[in-house]
Amino acid sequence: MSAECSSYLNADKVLVSGFSCPRAGGDARAVFCCGFQDIKYCCDDPHSFFPYEHSYMWWLSVGALVGLSIAAVVLFAFIITVCVLCYLFISTKPRSKLDTGLSLQMAGKTHLLFLLC
């Protein structure tokens, strides 16, 4: 069993010609053509993953940054709204104190003399 890896442009935009798997001098078990659009290689498992930086990973990072930025703006707007509502609630409260039901009166003159003695 063998597989054909077609030609491709690598990460440096250099054309790499196609080849057959397994490669001469390589592992005889590597009969599958694996890899991605910008790198291809022979492997023994057609579902293997080659840890290689790809251009689509950059777009995932940009997408994550945009998503996090939008979430941060929404959180900031929520905090500002809560602060404004708290300020409005506190500033519109009546300034007078509540009536406790006790009236304060000045002591009469007789009570004053009694206290002085």
mmCIF file of N, CA and C in Angstrom:
data_model
loop_
_atom_site.group_PDB
_atom_site.id
_atom_site.type_symbol
_atom_site.label_atom_id
_atom_site.label_comp_id
_atom_site.label_asym_id
_atom_site.label_seq_id
_atom_site.Cartn_x
_atom_site.Cartn_y
_atom_site.Cartn_z
ATOM 1 N N MET A 1 0.840 -1.166 0.000
ATOM 2 C CA MET A 1 0.000 0.000 0.000
ATOM 3 C C MET A 1 0.889 1.234 0.000
ATOM 4 N N SER A 2 0.529 2.224 -0.774
ATOM 5 C CA SER A 2 1.274 3.482 -0.788
ATOM 6 C C SER A 2 0.308 4.619 -1.078
ATOM 7 N N ALA A 3 0.724 5.818 -0.748
ATOM 8 C CA ALA A 3 -0.092 7.012 -0.972
ATOM 9 C C ALA A 3 0.753 8.040 -1.700
ATOM 10 N N GLU A 4 0.076 8.908 -2.415
ATOM 11 C CA GLU A 4 0.743 9.991 -3.132
ATOM 12 C C GLU A 4 0.453 11.313 -2.436
ATOM 13 N N CYS A 5 1.500 12.025 -2.093
ATOM 14 C CA CYS A 5 1.354 13.382 -1.559
ATOM 15 C C CYS A 5 1.574 14.342 -2.722
ATOM 16 N N SER A 6 0.592 15.148 -2.992
ATOM 17 C CA SER A 6 0.698 16.086 -4.117
ATOM 18 C C SER A 6 1.636 17.237 -3.754
ATOM 19 N N SER A 7 2.059 17.986 -4.746
ATOM 20 C CA SER A 7 2.946 19.125 -4.498
ATOM 21 C C SER A 7 2.180 20.217 -3.754
ATOM 22 N N TYR A 8 2.937 21.048 -3.050
ATOM 23 C CA TYR A 8 2.317 22.099 -2.239
ATOM 24 C C TYR A 8 3.294 23.239 -2.034
ATOM 25 N N LEU A 9 2.761 24.391 -1.558
ATOM 26 C CA LEU A 9 3.591 25.529 -1.177
ATOM 27 C C LEU A 9 3.782 25.476 0.335
ATOM 28 N N ASN A 10 5.039 25.492 0.780
ATOM 29 C CA ASN A 10 5.286 25.436 2.216
ATOM 30 C C ASN A 10 5.082 26.815 2.851
ATOM 31 N N ALA A 11 5.370 26.937 4.154
ATOM 32 C CA ALA A 11 5.155 28.181 4.880
ATOM 33 C C ALA A 11 5.982 29.335 4.323
ATOM 34 N N ASP A 12 7.104 29.019 3.698
ATOM 35 C CA ASP A 12 7.952 30.047 3.096
ATOM 36 C C ASP A 12 7.571 30.330 1.656
ATOM 37 N N LYS A 13 6.447 29.786 1.203
ATOM 38 C CA LYS A 13 5.932 29.949 -0.167
ATOM 39 C C LYS A 13 6.873 29.361 -1.221
ATOM 40 N N VAL A 14 7.533 28.269 -0.842
ATOM 41 C CA VAL A 14 8.411 27.544 -1.764
ATOM 42 C C VAL A 14 7.676 26.288 -2.211
ATOM 43 N N LEU A 15 7.677 26.015 -3.504
ATOM 44 C CA LEU A 15 6.990 24.857 -4.042
ATOM 45 C C LEU A 15 7.755 23.582 -3.689
ATOM 46 N N VAL A 16 7.055 22.648 -3.062
ATOM 47 C CA VAL A 16 7.617 21.343 -2.723
ATOM 48 C C VAL A 16 6.946 20.339 -3.653
ATOM 49 N N SER A 17 7.761 19.583 -4.387
ATOM 50 C CA SER A 17 7.199 18.639 -5.359
ATOM 51 C C SER A 17 6.560 17.451 -4.650
ATOM 52 N N GLY A 18 5.610 16.820 -5.318
ATOM 53 C CA GLY A 18 4.902 15.675 -4.764
ATOM 54 C C GLY A 18 5.826 14.484 -4.558
ATOM 55 N N PHE A 19 5.417 13.559 -3.714
ATOM 56 C CA PHE A 19 6.210 12.367 -3.423
ATOM 57 C C PHE A 19 5.281 11.216 -3.049
ATOM 58 N N SER A 20 5.828 10.022 -3.054
ATOM 59 C CA SER A 20 5.075 8.809 -2.701
ATOM 60 C C SER A 20 5.454 8.354 -1.305
ATOM 61 N N CYS A 21 4.495 7.784 -0.616
ATOM 62 C CA CYS A 21 4.737 7.227 0.717
ATOM 63 C C CYS A 21 4.673 5.708 0.617
ATOM 64 N N PRO A 22 5.554 4.992 1.277
ATOM 65 C CA PRO A 22 6.653 5.466 2.126
ATOM 66 C C PRO A 22 7.802 5.999 1.285
ATOM 67 N N ARG A 23 8.537 6.932 1.849
ATOM 68 C CA ARG A 23 9.667 7.557 1.161
ATOM 69 C C ARG A 23 10.878 6.642 1.234
ATOM 70 N N ALA A 24 11.710 6.788 0.268
ATOM 71 C CA ALA A 24 12.955 6.001 0.247
ATOM 72 C C ALA A 24 13.811 6.395 1.444
ATOM 73 N N GLY A 25 14.245 5.445 2.195
ATOM 74 C CA GLY A 25 15.077 5.706 3.376
ATOM 75 C C GLY A 25 14.261 6.092 4.592
ATOM 76 N N GLY A 26 12.950 6.122 4.492
ATOM 77 C CA GLY A 26 12.089 6.478 5.625
ATOM 78 C C GLY A 26 11.486 5.248 6.269
ATOM 79 N N ASP A 27 10.594 5.450 7.171
ATOM 80 C CA ASP A 27 9.916 4.372 7.878
ATOM 81 C C ASP A 27 8.994 3.632 6.909
ATOM 82 N N ALA A 28 9.122 2.314 6.853
ATOM 83 C CA ALA A 28 8.328 1.504 5.925
ATOM 84 C C ALA A 28 6.861 1.468 6.327
ATOM 85 N N ARG A 29 6.559 1.765 7.601
ATOM 86 C CA ARG A 29 5.169 1.770 8.058
ATOM 87 C C ARG A 29 4.442 3.066 7.685
ATOM 88 N N ALA A 30 5.169 4.103 7.325
ATOM 89 C CA ALA A 30 4.577 5.403 6.995
ATOM 90 C C ALA A 30 4.045 5.364 5.568
ATOM 91 N N VAL A 31 2.854 4.791 5.407
ATOM 92 C CA VAL A 31 2.293 4.600 4.077
ATOM 93 C C VAL A 31 1.180 5.598 3.748
ATOM 94 N N PHE A 32 0.848 6.491 4.682
ATOM 95 C CA PHE A 32 -0.205 7.482 4.455
ATOM 96 C C PHE A 32 0.395 8.857 4.243
ATOM 97 N N CYS A 33 -0.273 9.657 3.441
ATOM 98 C CA CYS A 33 0.133 11.046 3.255
ATOM 99 C C CYS A 33 -0.626 11.894 4.275
ATOM 100 N N CYS A 34 0.105 12.477 5.186
ATOM 101 C CA CYS A 34 -0.500 13.272 6.259
ATOM 102 C C CYS A 34 -0.027 14.713 6.145
ATOM 103 N N GLY A 35 -0.624 15.557 6.933
ATOM 104 C CA GLY A 35 -0.199 16.946 6.978
ATOM 105 C C GLY A 35 -1.320 17.902 6.637
ATOM 106 N N PHE A 36 -0.917 19.100 6.241
ATOM 107 C CA PHE A 36 -1.848 20.173 5.978
ATOM 108 C C PHE A 36 -1.544 20.786 4.619
ATOM 109 N N GLN A 37 -2.160 21.901 4.349
ATOM 110 C CA GLN A 37 -2.009 22.543 3.051
ATOM 111 C C GLN A 37 -0.581 23.058 2.834
ATOM 112 N N ASP A 38 0.091 23.431 3.924
ATOM 113 C CA ASP A 38 1.434 24.010 3.776
ATOM 114 C C ASP A 38 2.553 23.076 4.227
ATOM 115 N N ILE A 39 2.235 21.854 4.635
ATOM 116 C CA ILE A 39 3.259 20.852 4.944
ATOM 117 C C ILE A 39 2.630 19.472 4.813
ATOM 118 N N LYS A 40 3.346 18.578 4.160
ATOM 119 C CA LYS A 40 2.874 17.208 3.989
ATOM 120 C C LYS A 40 4.016 16.270 4.334
ATOM 121 N N TYR A 41 3.670 15.104 4.844
ATOM 122 C CA TYR A 41 4.675 14.129 5.256
ATOM 123 C C TYR A 41 4.033 12.753 5.259
ATOM 124 N N CYS A 42 4.865 11.732 5.312
ATOM 125 C CA CYS A 42 4.393 10.352 5.367
ATOM 126 C C CYS A 42 4.238 9.938 6.822
ATOM 127 N N CYS A 43 3.150 9.231 7.111
ATOM 128 C CA CYS A 43 2.918 8.802 8.488
ATOM 129 C C CYS A 43 2.268 7.429 8.485
ATOM 130 N N ASP A 44 2.232 6.802 9.670
ATOM 131 C CA ASP A 44 1.633 5.476 9.773
ATOM 132 C C ASP A 44 0.182 5.531 10.253
ATOM 133 N N ASP A 45 -0.319 6.697 10.608
ATOM 134 C CA ASP A 45 -1.702 6.874 11.051
ATOM 135 C C ASP A 45 -2.315 8.032 10.263
ATOM 136 N N PRO A 46 -3.356 7.776 9.502
ATOM 137 C CA PRO A 46 -3.926 8.862 8.685
ATOM 138 C C PRO A 46 -4.587 9.954 9.520
ATOM 139 N N HIS A 47 -4.790 9.721 10.805
ATOM 140 C CA HIS A 47 -5.432 10.719 11.669
ATOM 141 C C HIS A 47 -4.434 11.371 12.616
ATOM 142 N N SER A 48 -3.155 11.228 12.335
ATOM 143 C CA SER A 48 -2.157 11.795 13.241
ATOM 144 C C SER A 48 -2.112 13.311 13.098
ATOM 145 N N PHE A 49 -1.609 13.935 14.125
ATOM 146 C CA PHE A 49 -1.503 15.394 14.143
ATOM 147 C C PHE A 49 -0.033 15.779 14.218
ATOM 148 N N PHE A 50 0.352 16.681 13.364
ATOM 149 C CA PHE A 50 1.719 17.173 13.342
ATOM 150 C C PHE A 50 1.735 18.544 14.004
ATOM 151 N N PRO A 51 2.445 18.706 15.114
ATOM 152 C CA PRO A 51 2.440 20.001 15.818
ATOM 153 C C PRO A 51 3.222 21.053 15.028
ATOM 154 N N TYR A 52 2.513 21.815 14.256
ATOM 155 C CA TYR A 52 3.132 22.792 13.374
ATOM 156 C C TYR A 52 2.277 24.042 13.380
ATOM 157 N N GLU A 53 2.911 25.197 13.410
ATOM 158 C CA GLU A 53 2.151 26.436 13.408
ATOM 159 C C GLU A 53 1.581 26.687 12.022
ATOM 160 N N HIS A 54 0.298 26.950 11.983
ATOM 161 C CA HIS A 54 -0.383 27.172 10.721
ATOM 162 C C HIS A 54 -0.978 28.567 10.688
ATOM 163 N N SER A 55 -1.234 29.038 9.511
ATOM 164 C CA SER A 55 -1.765 30.385 9.369
ATOM 165 C C SER A 55 -3.149 30.508 9.981
ATOM 166 N N TYR A 56 -3.943 29.443 9.986
ATOM 167 C CA TYR A 56 -5.283 29.556 10.553
ATOM 168 C C TYR A 56 -5.242 29.743 12.061
ATOM 169 N N MET A 57 -4.174 29.321 12.718
ATOM 170 C CA MET A 57 -4.070 29.517 14.157
ATOM 171 C C MET A 57 -4.009 31.001 14.495
ATOM 172 N N TRP A 58 -3.386 31.808 13.635
ATOM 173 C CA TRP A 58 -3.330 33.253 13.849
ATOM 174 C C TRP A 58 -4.740 33.836 13.830
ATOM 175 N N TRP A 59 -5.565 33.370 12.898
ATOM 176 C CA TRP A 59 -6.925 33.897 12.813
ATOM 177 C C TRP A 59 -7.739 33.480 14.026
ATOM 178 N N LEU A 60 -7.480 32.305 14.570
ATOM 179 C CA LEU A 60 -8.160 31.907 15.802
ATOM 180 C C LEU A 60 -7.767 32.827 16.948
ATOM 181 N N SER A 61 -6.495 33.199 16.999
ATOM 182 C CA SER A 61 -6.032 34.106 18.041
ATOM 183 C C SER A 61 -6.659 35.482 17.890
ATOM 184 N N VAL A 62 -6.750 35.978 16.666
ATOM 185 C CA VAL A 62 -7.372 37.272 16.426
ATOM 186 C C VAL A 62 -8.846 37.209 16.816
ATOM 187 N N GLY A 63 -9.513 36.110 16.466
ATOM 188 C CA GLY A 63 -10.915 35.953 16.837
ATOM 189 C C GLY A 63 -11.110 35.941 18.342
ATOM 190 N N ALA A 64 -10.206 35.260 19.042
ATOM 191 C CA ALA A 64 -10.292 35.220 20.500
ATOM 192 C C ALA A 64 -10.069 36.611 21.086
ATOM 193 N N LEU A 65 -9.117 37.363 20.548
ATOM 194 C CA LEU A 65 -8.868 38.720 21.037
ATOM 195 C C LEU A 65 -10.066 39.630 20.786
ATOM 196 N N VAL A 66 -10.680 39.504 19.615
ATOM 197 C CA VAL A 66 -11.861 40.319 19.319
ATOM 198 C C VAL A 66 -12.996 39.957 20.270
ATOM 199 N N GLY A 67 -13.211 38.668 20.492
ATOM 200 C CA GLY A 67 -14.260 38.238 21.417
ATOM 201 C C GLY A 67 -14.024 38.727 22.830
ATOM 202 N N LEU A 68 -12.781 38.617 23.295
ATOM 203 C CA LEU A 68 -12.461 39.097 24.638
ATOM 204 C C LEU A 68 -12.602 40.612 24.738
ATOM 205 N N SER A 69 -12.248 41.329 23.676
ATOM 206 C CA SER A 69 -12.390 42.786 23.675
ATOM 207 C C SER A 69 -13.859 43.182 23.774
ATOM 208 N N ILE A 70 -14.704 42.506 23.019
ATOM 209 C CA ILE A 70 -16.137 42.812 23.074
ATOM 210 C C ILE A 70 -16.684 42.505 24.469
ATOM 211 N N ALA A 71 -16.275 41.386 25.047
ATOM 212 C CA ALA A 71 -16.725 41.039 26.398
ATOM 213 C C ALA A 71 -16.255 42.080 27.413
ATOM 214 N N ALA A 72 -15.036 42.580 27.257
ATOM 215 C CA ALA A 72 -14.514 43.599 28.173
ATOM 216 C C ALA A 72 -15.302 44.901 28.049
ATOM 217 N N VAL A 73 -15.653 45.290 26.827
ATOM 218 C CA VAL A 73 -16.428 46.516 26.624
ATOM 219 C C VAL A 73 -17.815 46.372 27.244
ATOM 220 N N VAL A 74 -18.438 45.216 27.071
ATOM 221 C CA VAL A 74 -19.759 44.988 27.656
ATOM 222 C C VAL A 74 -19.679 45.028 29.183
ATOM 223 N N LEU A 75 -18.665 44.402 29.755
ATOM 224 C CA LEU A 75 -18.486 44.427 31.207
ATOM 225 C C LEU A 75 -18.242 45.848 31.706
ATOM 226 N N PHE A 76 -17.431 46.607 30.999
ATOM 227 C CA PHE A 76 -17.150 47.995 31.366
ATOM 228 C C PHE A 76 -18.430 48.821 31.310
ATOM 229 N N ALA A 77 -19.239 48.644 30.274
ATOM 230 C CA ALA A 77 -20.505 49.376 30.150
ATOM 231 C C ALA A 77 -21.448 49.000 31.295
ATOM 232 N N PHE A 78 -21.471 47.726 31.670
ATOM 233 C CA PHE A 78 -22.316 47.291 32.780
ATOM 234 C C PHE A 78 -21.880 47.948 34.083
ATOM 235 N N ILE A 79 -20.585 47.995 34.339
ATOM 236 C CA ILE A 79 -20.078 48.598 35.575
ATOM 237 C C ILE A 79 -20.393 50.089 35.607
ATOM 238 N N ILE A 80 -20.203 50.780 34.490
ATOM 239 C CA ILE A 80 -20.512 52.215 34.420
ATOM 240 C C ILE A 80 -22.002 52.429 34.669
ATOM 241 N N THR A 81 -22.854 51.601 34.079
ATOM 242 C CA THR A 81 -24.301 51.734 34.269
ATOM 243 C C THR A 81 -24.682 51.543 35.728
ATOM 244 N N VAL A 82 -24.117 50.541 36.377
ATOM 245 C CA VAL A 82 -24.408 50.316 37.798
ATOM 246 C C VAL A 82 -23.946 51.501 38.639
ATOM 247 N N CYS A 83 -22.784 52.035 38.343
ATOM 248 C CA CYS A 83 -22.286 53.187 39.096
ATOM 249 C C CYS A 83 -23.195 54.401 38.905
ATOM 250 N N VAL A 84 -23.630 54.656 37.689
ATOM 251 C CA VAL A 84 -24.517 55.792 37.423
ATOM 252 C C VAL A 84 -25.849 55.598 38.138
ATOM 253 N N LEU A 85 -26.406 54.402 38.090
ATOM 254 C CA LEU A 85 -27.674 54.145 38.769
ATOM 255 C C LEU A 85 -27.538 54.291 40.284
ATOM 256 N N CYS A 86 -26.442 53.838 40.846
ATOM 257 C CA CYS A 86 -26.216 54.010 42.290
ATOM 258 C C CYS A 86 -26.102 55.479 42.642
ATOM 259 N N TYR A 87 -25.378 56.235 41.849
ATOM 260 C CA TYR A 87 -25.241 57.672 42.089
ATOM 261 C C TYR A 87 -26.603 58.350 42.018
ATOM 262 N N LEU A 88 -27.400 58.030 41.019
ATOM 263 C CA LEU A 88 -28.728 58.638 40.899
ATOM 264 C C LEU A 88 -29.620 58.249 42.071
ATOM 265 N N PHE A 89 -29.519 57.011 42.515
ATOM 266 C CA PHE A 89 -30.321 56.575 43.654
ATOM 267 C C PHE A 89 -29.934 57.326 44.916
ATOM 268 N N ILE A 90 -28.645 57.486 45.146
ATOM 269 C CA ILE A 90 -28.182 58.171 46.354
ATOM 270 C C ILE A 90 -28.466 59.667 46.275
ATOM 271 N N SER A 91 -28.273 60.267 45.122
ATOM 272 C CA SER A 91 -28.445 61.720 45.004
ATOM 273 C C SER A 91 -29.905 62.141 45.011
ATOM 274 N N THR A 92 -30.834 61.273 44.705
ATOM 275 C CA THR A 92 -32.248 61.653 44.694
ATOM 276 C C THR A 92 -32.959 61.284 45.989
ATOM 277 N N LYS A 93 -32.260 60.752 46.976
ATOM 278 C CA LYS A 93 -32.880 60.454 48.263
ATOM 279 C C LYS A 93 -33.214 61.765 48.964
ATOM 280 N N PRO A 94 -34.322 61.797 49.698
ATOM 281 C CA PRO A 94 -34.656 63.031 50.428
ATOM 282 C C PRO A 94 -33.604 63.315 51.498
ATOM 283 N N ARG A 95 -33.312 64.601 51.674
ATOM 284 C CA ARG A 95 -32.259 65.003 52.619
ATOM 285 C C ARG A 95 -32.763 65.045 54.061
ATOM 286 N N SER A 96 -34.082 65.147 54.272
ATOM 287 C CA SER A 96 -34.597 65.242 55.642
ATOM 288 C C SER A 96 -34.475 63.902 56.341
ATOM 289 N N LYS A 97 -34.278 64.001 57.652
ATOM 290 C CA LYS A 97 -34.166 62.789 58.450
ATOM 291 C C LYS A 97 -35.562 62.268 58.766
ATOM 292 N N LEU A 98 -35.644 61.011 59.031
ATOM 293 C CA LEU A 98 -36.924 60.414 59.362
ATOM 294 C C LEU A 98 -37.405 60.884 60.737
ATOM 295 N N ASP A 99 -38.715 61.042 60.906
ATOM 296 C CA ASP A 99 -39.306 61.438 62.178
ATOM 297 C C ASP A 99 -39.354 60.215 63.075
ATOM 298 N N THR A 100 -38.711 60.285 64.207
ATOM 299 C CA THR A 100 -38.695 59.146 65.121
ATOM 300 C C THR A 100 -39.907 59.131 66.034
ATOM 301 N N GLY A 101 -40.698 60.203 66.064
ATOM 302 C CA GLY A 101 -41.890 60.254 66.917
ATOM 303 C C GLY A 101 -41.617 60.896 68.256
ATOM 304 N N LEU A 102 -40.379 61.191 68.585
ATOM 305 C CA LEU A 102 -40.036 61.853 69.838
ATOM 306 C C LEU A 102 -39.801 63.323 69.558
ATOM 307 N N SER A 103 -40.475 64.143 70.326
ATOM 308 C CA SER A 103 -40.260 65.577 70.142
ATOM 309 C C SER A 103 -39.316 66.058 71.236
ATOM 310 N N LEU A 104 -38.364 66.818 70.875
ATOM 311 C CA LEU A 104 -37.394 67.346 71.828
ATOM 312 C C LEU A 104 -37.857 68.734 72.246
ATOM 313 N N GLN A 105 -37.996 68.936 73.526
ATOM 314 C CA GLN A 105 -38.434 70.230 74.043
ATOM 315 C C GLN A 105 -37.410 70.705 75.060
ATOM 316 N N MET A 106 -37.355 72.018 75.175
ATOM 317 C CA MET A 106 -36.443 72.576 76.173
ATOM 318 C C MET A 106 -37.053 72.398 77.555
ATOM 319 N N ALA A 107 -36.203 72.147 78.470
ATOM 320 C CA ALA A 107 -36.686 71.981 79.844
ATOM 321 C C ALA A 107 -37.212 73.309 80.363
ATOM 322 N N GLY A 108 -38.274 73.248 81.162
ATOM 323 C CA GLY A 108 -38.841 74.468 81.750
ATOM 324 C C GLY A 108 -37.884 75.085 82.757
ATOM 325 N N LYS A 109 -38.202 76.329 83.171
ATOM 326 C CA LYS A 109 -37.325 77.033 84.110
ATOM 327 C C LYS A 109 -37.297 76.336 85.462
ATOM 328 N N THR A 110 -38.395 75.751 85.840
ATOM 329 C CA THR A 110 -38.430 75.089 87.154
ATOM 330 C C THR A 110 -37.548 73.868 87.181
ATOM 331 N N HIS A 111 -37.518 73.198 86.099
ATOM 332 C CA HIS A 111 -36.661 72.017 86.041
ATOM 333 C C HIS A 111 -35.202 72.407 86.009
ATOM 334 N N LEU A 112 -34.957 73.552 85.436
ATOM 335 C CA LEU A 112 -33.584 74.035 85.337
ATOM 336 C C LEU A 112 -33.042 74.397 86.714
ATOM 337 N N LEU A 113 -33.843 75.066 87.518
ATOM 338 C CA LEU A 113 -33.415 75.432 88.851
ATOM 339 C C LEU A 113 -33.198 74.187 89.691
ATOM 340 N N PHE A 114 -34.069 73.222 89.508
ATOM 341 C CA PHE A 114 -33.925 71.991 90.274
ATOM 342 C C PHE A 114 -32.643 71.273 89.928
ATOM 343 N N LEU A 115 -32.266 71.354 88.673
ATOM 344 C CA LEU A 115 -31.049 70.705 88.246
ATOM 345 C C LEU A 115 -29.809 71.406 88.762
ATOM 346 N N LEU A 116 -29.879 72.725 88.921
ATOM 347 C CA LEU A 116 -28.725 73.486 89.376
ATOM 348 C C LEU A 116 -28.463 73.273 90.882
ATOM 349 N N CYS A 117 -29.471 72.964 91.629
ATOM 350 C CA CYS A 117 -29.309 72.819 93.076
ATOM 351 C C CYS A 117 -28.745 71.505 93.478
#
